[in-house]
mmCIF file of C-alpha atoms in Angstrom:
data_model
loop_
_atom_site.group_PDB
_atom_site.id
_atom_site.type_symbol
_atom_site.label_atom_id
_atom_site.label_comp_id
_atom_site.label_asym_id
_atom_site.label_seq_id
_atom_site.Cartn_x
_atom_site.Cartn_y
_atom_site.Cartn_z
ATOM 1 C CA MET Z 1 -25.517 58.538 -24.398
ATOM 2 C CA ARG Z 2 -24.222 55.098 -24.148
ATOM 3 C CA VAL Z 3 -26.731 52.397 -24.482
ATOM 4 C CA ALA Z 4 -26.444 49.092 -22.594
ATOM 5 C CA THR Z 5 -26.252 46.062 -24.890
ATOM 6 C CA PRO Z 6 -29.386 44.309 -24.920
ATOM 7 C CA ILE Z 7 -29.888 40.499 -23.832
ATOM 8 C CA GLU Z 8 -31.895 38.160 -25.488
ATOM 9 C CA LEU Z 9 -32.425 34.727 -24.268
ATOM 10 C CA THR Z 10 -34.222 31.544 -25.860
ATOM 11 C CA GLU Z 11 -36.451 29.587 -23.845
ATOM 12 C CA VAL Z 12 -33.945 26.793 -23.153
ATOM 13 C CA GLU Z 13 -31.182 29.424 -22.215
ATOM 14 C CA ARG Z 14 -33.572 31.243 -19.667
ATOM 15 C CA ASN Z 15 -34.596 28.210 -18.232
ATOM 16 C CA ARG Z 16 -30.860 26.956 -17.501
ATOM 17 C CA LEU Z 17 -29.868 30.621 -15.946
ATOM 18 C CA VAL Z 18 -33.177 30.300 -13.541
ATOM 19 C CA ARG Z 19 -32.075 26.953 -12.451
ATOM 20 C CA ILE Z 20 -28.432 28.114 -11.775
ATOM 21 C CA ALA Z 21 -29.682 31.287 -10.022
ATOM 22 C CA GLU Z 22 -32.024 29.513 -7.860
ATOM 23 C CA SER Z 23 -29.624 26.446 -7.139
ATOM 24 C CA GLN Z 24 -28.383 25.888 -3.400
ATOM 25 C CA THR Z 25 -25.553 24.074 -4.604
ATOM 26 C CA THR Z 26 -24.268 26.185 -7.416
ATOM 27 C CA GLU Z 27 -21.220 28.428 -6.569
ATOM 28 C CA VAL Z 28 -22.421 31.942 -5.453
ATOM 29 C CA ARG Z 29 -20.528 34.021 -7.969
ATOM 30 C CA LEU Z 30 -21.915 31.964 -10.822
ATOM 31 C CA ALA Z 31 -25.503 32.196 -9.484
ATOM 32 C CA ARG Z 32 -25.050 36.144 -9.017
ATOM 33 C CA ARG Z 33 -23.952 36.254 -12.837
ATOM 34 C CA ALA Z 34 -26.844 34.165 -13.945
ATOM 35 C CA GLY Z 35 -29.242 36.563 -12.125
ATOM 36 C CA ILE Z 36 -27.385 39.283 -13.719
ATOM 37 C CA VAL Z 37 -28.137 38.246 -16.954
ATOM 38 C CA LEU Z 38 -31.786 37.325 -16.286
ATOM 39 C CA LEU Z 39 -32.608 40.837 -15.035
ATOM 40 C CA CYS Z 40 -30.607 42.505 -18.093
ATOM 41 C CA ALA Z 41 -32.712 40.285 -20.352
ATOM 42 C CA ASP Z 42 -35.707 41.558 -18.842
ATOM 43 C CA GLY Z 43 -34.934 45.287 -19.993
ATOM 44 C CA LEU Z 44 -33.493 46.458 -16.688
ATOM 45 C CA ASP Z 45 -30.458 48.907 -17.011
ATOM 46 C CA ASN Z 46 -27.133 48.198 -15.246
ATOM 47 C CA LYS Z 47 -27.798 50.588 -12.148
ATOM 48 C CA THR Z 48 -31.164 49.037 -11.381
ATOM 49 C CA VAL Z 49 -29.801 45.504 -11.625
ATOM 50 C CA GLY Z 50 -27.079 46.520 -9.164
ATOM 51 C CA GLU Z 51 -29.178 47.984 -6.941
ATOM 52 C CA ILE Z 52 -31.235 44.932 -6.867
ATOM 53 C CA LEU Z 53 -28.532 42.580 -6.575
ATOM 54 C CA GLY Z 54 -26.232 44.544 -4.427
ATOM 55 C CA VAL Z 55 -23.701 44.484 -7.205
ATOM 56 C CA ASP Z 56 -21.834 47.558 -8.596
ATOM 57 C CA ARG Z 57 -23.265 48.730 -12.074
ATOM 58 C CA ILE Z 58 -19.831 48.461 -13.630
ATOM 59 C CA ALA Z 59 -19.696 44.802 -12.725
ATOM 60 C CA VAL Z 60 -23.186 44.618 -14.157
ATOM 61 C CA GLY Z 61 -22.210 45.925 -17.395
ATOM 62 C CA ARG Z 62 -19.144 43.876 -17.535
ATOM 63 C CA TRP Z 63 -21.226 40.520 -17.290
ATOM 64 C CA ARG Z 64 -23.663 42.050 -19.663
ATOM 65 C CA GLU Z 65 -21.201 42.499 -22.402
ATOM 66 C CA ARG Z 66 -19.408 39.063 -21.697
ATOM 67 C CA TYR Z 67 -22.698 37.251 -22.162
ATOM 68 C CA ALA Z 68 -23.707 39.228 -25.398
ATOM 69 C CA GLU Z 69 -20.411 38.301 -26.988
ATOM 70 C CA ALA Z 70 -19.920 34.428 -25.845
ATOM 71 C CA GLY Z 71 -23.157 33.306 -24.096
ATOM 72 C CA PHE Z 72 -22.969 31.135 -21.116
ATOM 73 C CA THR Z 73 -19.231 29.989 -21.405
ATOM 74 C CA ALA Z 74 -18.161 33.777 -20.824
ATOM 75 C CA ILE Z 75 -19.858 33.734 -17.386
ATOM 76 C CA GLU Z 76 -19.116 30.378 -16.388
ATOM 77 C CA GLN Z 77 -15.155 31.133 -15.921
ATOM 78 C CA ASP Z 78 -13.460 34.071 -15.127
ATOM 79 C CA LEU Z 79 -10.743 35.455 -17.612
ATOM 80 C CA PRO Z 80 -6.768 34.756 -16.872
ATOM 81 C CA ARG Z 81 -5.668 37.034 -14.190
ATOM 82 C CA GLY Z 82 -2.777 39.445 -15.155
ATOM 83 C CA GLY Z 83 0.539 39.323 -13.361
ATOM 84 C CA ARG Z 84 3.837 37.640 -14.289
ATOM 85 C CA LYS Z 85 3.650 33.940 -14.365
ATOM 86 C CA PRO Z 86 5.852 32.122 -12.307
ATOM 87 C CA VAL Z 87 8.812 30.147 -14.328
ATOM 88 C CA VAL Z 88 9.415 26.571 -13.183
ATOM 89 C CA ASP Z 89 11.776 24.293 -14.703
ATOM 90 C CA ARG Z 90 10.168 21.230 -13.968
ATOM 91 C CA ALA Z 91 13.014 18.935 -15.868
ATOM 92 C CA GLU Z 92 15.643 20.571 -13.568
ATOM 93 C CA LEU Z 93 13.830 20.306 -10.365
ATOM 94 C CA VAL Z 94 12.984 16.370 -11.045
ATOM 95 C CA ARG Z 95 16.750 16.041 -12.094
ATOM 96 C CA LEU Z 96 17.734 17.607 -8.621
ATOM 97 C CA THR Z 97 15.274 15.617 -6.925
ATOM 98 C CA THR Z 98 16.348 12.078 -8.332
ATOM 99 C CA GLN Z 99 20.190 12.620 -8.936
ATOM 100 C CA SER Z 100 21.388 14.736 -6.133
ATOM 101 C CA VAL Z 101 20.890 15.301 -2.302
ATOM 102 C CA PRO Z 102 21.036 18.511 -0.415
ATOM 103 C CA GLU Z 103 23.909 19.486 1.986
ATOM 104 C CA ALA Z 104 24.112 17.491 5.348
ATOM 105 C CA ALA Z 105 20.954 15.632 4.426
ATOM 106 C CA THR Z 106 19.757 12.537 2.790
ATOM 107 C CA GLN Z 107 16.804 13.585 0.950
ATOM 108 C CA TRP Z 108 14.875 16.799 -0.244
ATOM 109 C CA SER Z 109 12.286 18.638 1.392
ATOM 110 C CA THR Z 110 9.879 20.800 -0.406
ATOM 111 C CA ARG Z 111 11.310 23.840 1.512
ATOM 112 C CA LEU Z 112 15.096 22.964 0.715
ATOM 113 C CA MET Z 113 14.165 22.408 -2.916
ATOM 114 C CA GLY Z 114 12.412 25.831 -3.008
ATOM 115 C CA GLU Z 115 15.173 27.555 -1.546
ATOM 116 C CA LYS Z 116 17.439 25.892 -3.898
ATOM 117 C CA LEU Z 117 15.342 27.070 -6.815
ATOM 118 C CA GLY Z 118 13.981 30.151 -5.532
ATOM 119 C CA ILE Z 119 10.423 29.057 -5.810
ATOM 120 C CA SER Z 120 7.735 28.315 -3.213
ATOM 121 C CA HIS Z 121 7.649 25.026 -1.216
ATOM 122 C CA SER Z 122 3.908 24.736 -2.490
ATOM 123 C CA THR Z 123 5.228 24.933 -6.205
ATOM 124 C CA VAL Z 124 7.638 22.238 -5.559
ATOM 125 C CA SER Z 125 4.841 19.993 -3.884
ATOM 126 C CA ARG Z 126 2.808 20.120 -6.789
ATOM 127 C CA VAL Z 127 5.619 19.182 -9.355
ATOM 128 C CA TRP Z 128 6.442 16.341 -7.127
ATOM 129 C CA LYS Z 129 3.038 15.380 -7.132
ATOM 130 C CA ALA Z 130 2.611 15.274 -10.689
ATOM 131 C CA SER Z 131 5.906 13.325 -11.455
ATOM 132 C CA GLY Z 132 5.002 10.824 -8.818
ATOM 133 C CA LEU Z 133 8.135 11.546 -6.573
ATOM 134 C CA LYS Z 134 8.195 11.216 -2.688
ATOM 135 C CA PRO Z 135 11.853 11.682 -1.566
ATOM 136 C CA HIS Z 136 10.659 11.073 2.015
ATOM 137 C CA ARG Z 137 9.750 7.283 1.284
ATOM 138 C CA LEU Z 138 12.366 4.878 1.353
ATOM 139 C CA GLU Z 139 11.482 1.253 0.135
ATOM 140 C CA ALA Z 140 13.428 -2.028 1.295
ATOM 141 C CA PHE Z 141 14.431 -4.657 -1.156
ATOM 142 C CA LYS Z 142 17.020 -7.514 -1.503
ATOM 143 C CA VAL Z 143 17.742 -9.201 -4.888
ATOM 144 C CA SER Z 144 18.537 -12.616 -4.420
ATOM 145 C CA ARG Z 145 22.140 -13.782 -5.710
ATOM 146 C CA ASP Z 146 21.098 -17.836 -5.527
ATOM 147 C CA PRO Z 147 22.724 -19.304 -8.632
ATOM 148 C CA LYS Z 148 19.654 -21.647 -8.869
ATOM 149 C CA PHE Z 149 17.268 -18.740 -8.559
ATOM 150 C CA ALA Z 150 15.390 -19.463 -12.045
ATOM 151 C CA GLU Z 151 15.010 -23.122 -11.253
ATOM 152 C CA LYS Z 152 13.668 -22.785 -7.647
ATOM 153 C CA LEU Z 153 11.370 -19.932 -8.824
ATOM 154 C CA ASP Z 154 9.750 -22.097 -11.573
ATOM 155 C CA GLU Z 155 9.568 -24.976 -9.312
ATOM 156 C CA ILE Z 156 7.746 -22.860 -6.518
ATOM 157 C CA VAL Z 157 5.618 -21.033 -8.796
ATOM 158 C CA GLY Z 158 4.692 -24.161 -10.565
ATOM 159 C CA LEU Z 159 3.258 -25.672 -7.527
ATOM 160 C CA TYR Z 160 1.180 -22.579 -6.513
ATOM 161 C CA VAL Z 161 -0.285 -22.240 -10.158
ATOM 162 C CA SER Z 162 -0.451 -26.031 -11.044
ATOM 163 C CA PRO Z 163 -0.010 -27.890 -8.057
ATOM 164 C CA PRO Z 164 0.750 -31.955 -8.588
ATOM 165 C CA ALA Z 165 -2.503 -34.266 -8.601
ATOM 166 C CA HIS Z 166 -3.313 -36.170 -5.121
ATOM 167 C CA ALA Z 167 -1.131 -33.779 -3.272
ATOM 168 C CA LEU Z 168 -0.953 -31.059 -0.900
ATOM 169 C CA VAL Z 169 1.121 -27.894 -1.105
ATOM 170 C CA LEU Z 170 2.183 -26.240 2.343
ATOM 171 C CA CYS Z 171 3.664 -23.028 2.845
ATOM 172 C CA CYS Z 172 5.971 -23.580 6.015
ATOM 173 C CA ASP Z 173 8.023 -21.343 8.052
ATOM 174 C CA GLU Z 174 8.501 -20.078 11.781
ATOM 175 C CA LYS Z 175 7.783 -16.639 13.287
ATOM 176 C CA SER Z 176 10.582 -16.395 15.968
ATOM 177 C CA GLN Z 177 11.109 -14.016 18.795
ATOM 178 C CA ILE Z 178 7.398 -12.813 19.230
ATOM 179 C CA GLN Z 179 7.240 -10.981 22.264
ATOM 180 C CA ALA Z 180 4.876 -10.756 25.205
ATOM 181 C CA LEU Z 181 4.640 -7.098 25.606
ATOM 182 C CA ASP Z 182 2.686 -5.583 28.458
ATOM 183 C CA ARG Z 183 2.424 -1.569 28.467
ATOM 184 C CA THR Z 184 3.598 0.469 31.546
ATOM 185 C CA GLN Z 185 0.292 2.205 31.679
ATOM 186 C CA PRO Z 186 -3.469 1.498 30.612
ATOM 187 C CA GLY Z 187 -3.966 2.766 26.960
ATOM 188 C CA LEU Z 188 -6.818 5.124 26.036
ATOM 189 C CA PRO Z 189 -9.741 4.105 23.919
ATOM 190 C CA MET Z 190 -10.537 5.291 20.610
ATOM 191 C CA LYS Z 191 -13.180 8.229 20.098
ATOM 192 C CA PRO Z 192 -14.376 10.436 17.790
ATOM 193 C CA GLY Z 193 -11.631 12.873 16.563
ATOM 194 C CA ARG Z 194 -8.886 10.877 18.441
ATOM 195 C CA ALA Z 195 -7.067 7.639 17.852
ATOM 196 C CA ALA Z 196 -6.515 5.082 20.297
ATOM 197 C CA SER Z 197 -3.153 5.247 22.177
ATOM 198 C CA MET Z 198 -0.595 3.211 24.150
ATOM 199 C CA THR Z 199 2.682 3.984 26.206
ATOM 200 C CA HIS Z 200 5.730 3.754 23.943
ATOM 201 C CA ASP Z 201 7.554 1.935 26.595
ATOM 202 C CA TYR Z 202 6.500 -1.674 27.706
ATOM 203 C CA LYS Z 203 7.457 -4.545 29.707
ATOM 204 C CA ARG Z 204 8.734 -7.856 28.327
ATOM 205 C CA HIS Z 205 7.587 -11.159 29.539
ATOM 206 C CA GLY Z 206 9.303 -13.694 27.418
ATOM 207 C CA THR Z 207 8.933 -14.863 23.766
ATOM 208 C CA THR Z 208 7.239 -17.833 21.817
ATOM 209 C CA THR Z 209 8.044 -18.916 18.056
ATOM 210 C CA LEU Z 210 5.087 -19.844 15.799
ATOM 211 C CA PHE Z 211 5.456 -22.564 13.470
ATOM 212 C CA ALA Z 212 2.735 -22.168 10.622
ATOM 213 C CA ALA Z 213 1.908 -24.282 7.608
ATOM 214 C CA LEU Z 214 -0.439 -22.715 5.029
ATOM 215 C CA SER Z 215 -2.370 -24.733 2.554
ATOM 216 C CA ALA Z 216 -1.894 -23.433 -0.791
ATOM 217 C CA THR Z 217 -4.012 -26.075 -2.357
ATOM 218 C CA ILE Z 218 -7.397 -25.137 -3.862
ATOM 219 C CA GLY Z 219 -10.014 -27.385 -2.749
ATOM 220 C CA THR Z 220 -8.399 -29.339 0.287
ATOM 221 C CA LEU Z 221 -7.565 -27.383 3.406
ATOM 222 C CA ASP Z 222 -7.311 -24.343 1.209
ATOM 223 C CA GLY Z 223 -6.061 -21.353 3.126
ATOM 224 C CA SER Z 224 -6.418 -23.024 6.588
ATOM 225 C CA VAL Z 225 -3.342 -23.257 8.737
ATOM 226 C CA ILE Z 226 -1.786 -25.857 11.000
ATOM 227 C CA SER Z 227 0.436 -24.369 13.620
ATOM 228 C CA ARG Z 228 2.170 -24.741 17.039
ATOM 229 C CA CYS Z 229 3.967 -22.403 19.197
ATOM 230 C CA GLU Z 230 7.511 -23.481 20.719
ATOM 231 C CA GLN Z 231 9.799 -21.518 23.111
ATOM 232 C CA ARG Z 232 12.595 -22.061 20.786
ATOM 233 C CA HIS Z 233 13.176 -22.963 17.030
ATOM 234 C CA ARG Z 234 15.739 -25.519 16.702
ATOM 235 C CA HIS Z 235 15.689 -28.713 14.634
ATOM 236 C CA SER Z 236 13.998 -30.719 17.311
ATOM 237 C CA GLU Z 237 10.907 -28.088 17.445
ATOM 238 C CA TRP Z 238 10.996 -28.085 13.724
ATOM 239 C CA LEU Z 239 10.867 -31.760 13.425
ATOM 240 C CA ALA Z 240 7.984 -32.137 16.064
ATOM 241 C CA PHE Z 241 5.936 -29.627 13.763
ATOM 242 C CA LEU Z 242 6.855 -32.039 10.615
ATOM 243 C CA LYS Z 243 5.105 -35.015 12.717
ATOM 244 C CA GLN Z 244 2.195 -32.895 13.666
ATOM 245 C CA ILE Z 245 1.842 -32.069 9.657
ATOM 246 C CA ASP Z 246 1.876 -35.624 9.196
ATOM 247 C CA ARG Z 247 -0.699 -36.666 11.828
ATOM 248 C CA GLU Z 248 -3.105 -33.520 10.581
ATOM 249 C CA THR Z 249 -3.261 -34.185 6.928
ATOM 250 C CA PRO Z 250 -4.855 -36.980 4.878
ATOM 251 C CA LYS Z 251 -2.706 -39.821 4.829
ATOM 252 C CA GLU Z 252 -3.336 -40.609 0.940
ATOM 253 C CA LYS Z 253 -1.843 -37.222 -0.022
ATOM 254 C CA SER Z 254 1.650 -36.502 -1.019
ATOM 255 C CA LEU Z 255 2.881 -33.123 0.973
ATOM 256 C CA HIS Z 256 5.020 -30.455 -0.799
ATOM 257 C CA LEU Z 257 6.318 -28.305 1.849
ATOM 258 C CA ILE Z 258 7.732 -24.854 0.598
ATOM 259 C CA CYS Z 259 10.440 -23.719 3.432
ATOM 260 C CA ASP Z 260 13.172 -21.155 3.594
ATOM 261 C CA ASN Z 261 17.067 -21.914 3.746
ATOM 262 C CA TYR Z 262 17.061 -21.771 7.541
ATOM 263 C CA SER Z 263 19.668 -24.390 9.060
ATOM 264 C CA THR Z 264 16.954 -26.276 11.054
ATOM 265 C CA HIS Z 265 15.391 -27.216 8.170
ATOM 266 C CA LYS Z 266 18.540 -28.942 6.694
ATOM 267 C CA HIS Z 267 19.609 -30.649 10.015
ATOM 268 C CA PRO Z 268 20.799 -34.371 9.774
ATOM 269 C CA ALA Z 269 18.138 -35.455 11.971
ATOM 270 C CA VAL Z 270 15.404 -33.779 10.053
ATOM 271 C CA LYS Z 271 16.721 -35.367 6.505
ATOM 272 C CA THR Z 272 16.762 -38.836 8.429
ATOM 273 C CA TRP Z 273 13.076 -38.305 9.381
ATOM 274 C CA LEU Z 274 12.113 -37.046 5.849
ATOM 275 C CA GLU Z 275 13.836 -40.192 4.327
ATOM 276 C CA LYS Z 276 11.390 -42.545 6.354
ATOM 277 C CA HIS Z 277 8.413 -40.144 5.260
ATOM 278 C CA PRO Z 278 8.707 -40.522 1.502
ATOM 279 C CA ARG Z 279 5.287 -38.580 1.127
ATOM 280 C CA PHE Z 280 7.141 -35.596 2.296
ATOM 281 C CA HIS Z 281 8.898 -33.371 -0.726
ATOM 282 C CA ILE Z 282 10.761 -30.082 0.549
ATOM 283 C CA HIS Z 283 11.168 -27.254 -1.781
ATOM 284 C CA PHE Z 284 13.667 -24.671 -0.684
ATOM 285 C CA THR Z 285 12.978 -20.752 -1.648
ATOM 286 C CA PRO Z 286 15.831 -18.930 -3.008
ATOM 287 C CA THR Z 287 18.278 -17.343 -0.647
ATOM 288 C CA SER Z 288 16.923 -13.632 0.370
ATOM 289 C CA ALA Z 289 13.739 -14.612 -1.556
ATOM 290 C CA SER Z 290 11.317 -15.662 1.389
ATOM 291 C CA TRP Z 291 8.704 -13.621 -0.096
ATOM 292 C CA LEU Z 292 8.187 -16.546 -2.328
ATOM 293 C CA ASN Z 293 6.742 -18.242 0.602
ATOM 294 C CA MET Z 294 2.989 -17.362 1.000
ATOM 295 C CA VAL Z 295 3.223 -18.100 4.696
ATOM 296 C CA GLU Z 296 4.857 -14.688 5.105
ATOM 297 C CA ARG Z 297 1.530 -12.954 4.050
ATOM 298 C CA PHE Z 298 -0.286 -14.771 6.918
ATOM 299 C CA PHE Z 299 2.375 -13.836 9.357
ATOM 300 C CA ARG Z 300 1.784 -10.349 8.175
ATOM 301 C CA ASP Z 301 -1.906 -10.495 8.906
ATOM 302 C CA ILE Z 302 -1.422 -11.963 12.134
ATOM 303 C CA THR Z 303 0.901 -9.453 13.080
ATOM 304 C CA THR Z 304 -1.265 -6.464 12.088
ATOM 305 C CA ALA Z 305 -4.575 -7.866 13.350
ATOM 306 C CA ARG Z 306 -3.593 -9.401 16.460
ATOM 307 C CA LEU Z 307 0.031 -9.033 17.737
ATOM 308 C CA ARG Z 308 1.402 -5.390 17.092
ATOM 309 C CA ASN Z 309 -1.290 -3.741 19.295
ATOM 310 C CA GLY Z 310 -2.038 -6.541 21.547
ATOM 311 C CA VAL Z 311 -1.052 -6.276 25.373
ATOM 312 C CA PHE Z 312 0.402 -9.668 26.774
ATOM 313 C CA ARG Z 313 1.194 -10.122 30.391
ATOM 314 C CA SER Z 314 2.505 -13.606 30.059
ATOM 315 C CA VAL Z 315 3.772 -15.969 27.305
ATOM 316 C CA PRO Z 316 0.987 -18.249 27.721
ATOM 317 C CA GLU Z 317 -1.504 -15.456 27.323
ATOM 318 C CA LEU Z 318 0.285 -14.360 23.991
ATOM 319 C CA THR Z 319 -0.027 -18.152 22.945
ATOM 320 C CA GLN Z 320 -3.523 -18.167 23.775
ATOM 321 C CA ALA Z 321 -4.456 -15.341 21.453
ATOM 322 C CA ILE Z 322 -2.195 -16.596 18.724
ATOM 323 C CA ASP Z 323 -4.377 -19.944 18.784
ATOM 324 C CA GLU Z 324 -7.437 -18.081 19.173
ATOM 325 C CA TYR Z 325 -6.510 -16.268 15.959
ATOM 326 C CA ILE Z 326 -5.824 -19.253 14.150
ATOM 327 C CA VAL Z 327 -8.972 -20.945 15.294
ATOM 328 C CA HIS Z 328 -11.055 -18.167 13.884
ATOM 329 C CA HIS Z 329 -8.990 -18.129 10.591
ATOM 330 C CA ASN Z 330 -9.592 -21.623 10.094
ATOM 331 C CA LYS Z 331 -13.234 -21.471 10.418
ATOM 332 C CA ASN Z 332 -13.485 -19.437 7.200
ATOM 333 C CA PRO Z 333 -10.257 -19.839 5.335
ATOM 334 C CA LYS Z 334 -9.303 -17.982 2.329
ATOM 335 C CA PRO Z 335 -6.603 -18.741 0.175
ATOM 336 C CA PHE Z 336 -4.143 -16.685 -1.264
ATOM 337 C CA ILE Z 337 -3.896 -16.857 -4.939
ATOM 338 C CA TRP Z 338 -0.633 -16.530 -6.676
ATOM 339 C CA THR Z 339 -1.031 -14.573 -10.006
ATOM 340 C CA ALA Z 340 2.530 -13.490 -10.943
ATOM 341 C CA GLN Z 341 4.033 -15.431 -13.814
ATOM 342 C CA ALA Z 342 7.722 -17.111 -13.174
ATOM 343 C CA LYS Z 343 8.904 -15.292 -16.130
ATOM 344 C CA ASP Z 344 7.678 -11.838 -15.373
ATOM 345 C CA ILE Z 345 9.397 -12.236 -11.992
ATOM 346 C CA LEU Z 346 12.643 -13.483 -13.648
ATOM 347 C CA GLU Z 347 12.733 -10.467 -15.851
ATOM 348 C CA LYS Z 348 12.268 -8.062 -13.134
ATOM 349 C CA VAL Z 349 15.188 -9.652 -10.930
ATOM 350 C CA ILE Z 350 17.399 -9.440 -13.968
ATOM 351 C CA ARG Z 351 16.593 -5.885 -14.710
ATOM 352 C CA ALA Z 352 17.445 -5.391 -10.819
ATOM 353 C CA ASN Z 353 20.726 -7.199 -11.252
ATOM 354 C CA ARG Z 354 21.588 -5.247 -14.233
ATOM 355 C CA ARG Z 355 21.016 -2.017 -12.224
ATOM 356 C CA LEU Z 356 22.738 -3.016 -9.303
ATOM 357 C CA SER Z 357 25.686 -3.881 -11.377
ATOM 358 C CA SER Z 358 26.013 -0.959 -13.105
ATOM 359 C CA LYS Z 359 25.508 0.955 -9.874
ATOM 360 C CA GLN Z 360 28.645 -0.994 -8.454
ATOM 361 C CA ASN Z 361 31.066 -0.639 -11.558
ATOM 362 C CA ALA Z 362 30.310 3.280 -11.370
ATOM 363 C CA THR Z 363 31.391 3.378 -7.884
ATOM 364 C CA LEU Z 364 34.360 1.500 -8.297
ATOM 365 C CA HIS Z 365 35.639 3.626 -11.406
#
């Protein structure tokens, strides 16, 4: 007659198994296995233990044997399952994803790739996730071709990182064509389990242009914004904005304005006015590099926080909303701190240009 393998537990092992068997948070299968071992250690046979716990006696015998051979580790995890392991050529999957496109499409989906390689779409998804691949996403970019890029980059980053003494650094730009949009039907408010909603179509009630100067100087006007709204954005409106900056900044401070290359910023009338006001120093960002201007970060904030989901029935209502947002911002302004080094940015741009050049040469040949 076959005799069941006896189980002997130390006090530490028993206490551990009791905690697991009585826990309300342990996996049910692990708690059941701990209970089997405890009853077996009390001297009960497999059949009796099975009747008490509602488990087949063969299963009781299996876990008794495993615990006797390897201890707690043997009951904590299941043995590897049988069956053929799926064979996935990860390198080929990654190569196809990054270096090819499917027929009549611009990017791979998990199901298209699964059909191509004869594997499940969930397997493709796991490999993509492990490899950091997201074929459905596309990021926009533009590398500056400005011949004086490095010079302008050093100049602007230098103003951010180490501004001149007794001076203010102001990041200036205009956000044009801000539309006063009204929805054709009232939106539904957010509630638990449902996002707020608004109609996809809208009524246009005109546009406005926001002129803004964001202070990038720590200690003086740090993070605050000087602004005005105008119907148009010609050189005359830009000149009026410069005069406003002149009025609202300390007279003893020299002003370093960071602007893009928009033609109104270089109009002869603007140049004439600047010559008469020597405390103004204009620094232009490189062509196609407006991301160097920190006021763009402020424009993103006002767009996402106030404009994108707003409903405006007239241009004055839109202008009032913009003014209220800026007043609120200026009550507790927080400056954006520039941390990127000019040399790191320049190295990245050089790599991008080199890569683009190789792509263009490959296309030509």
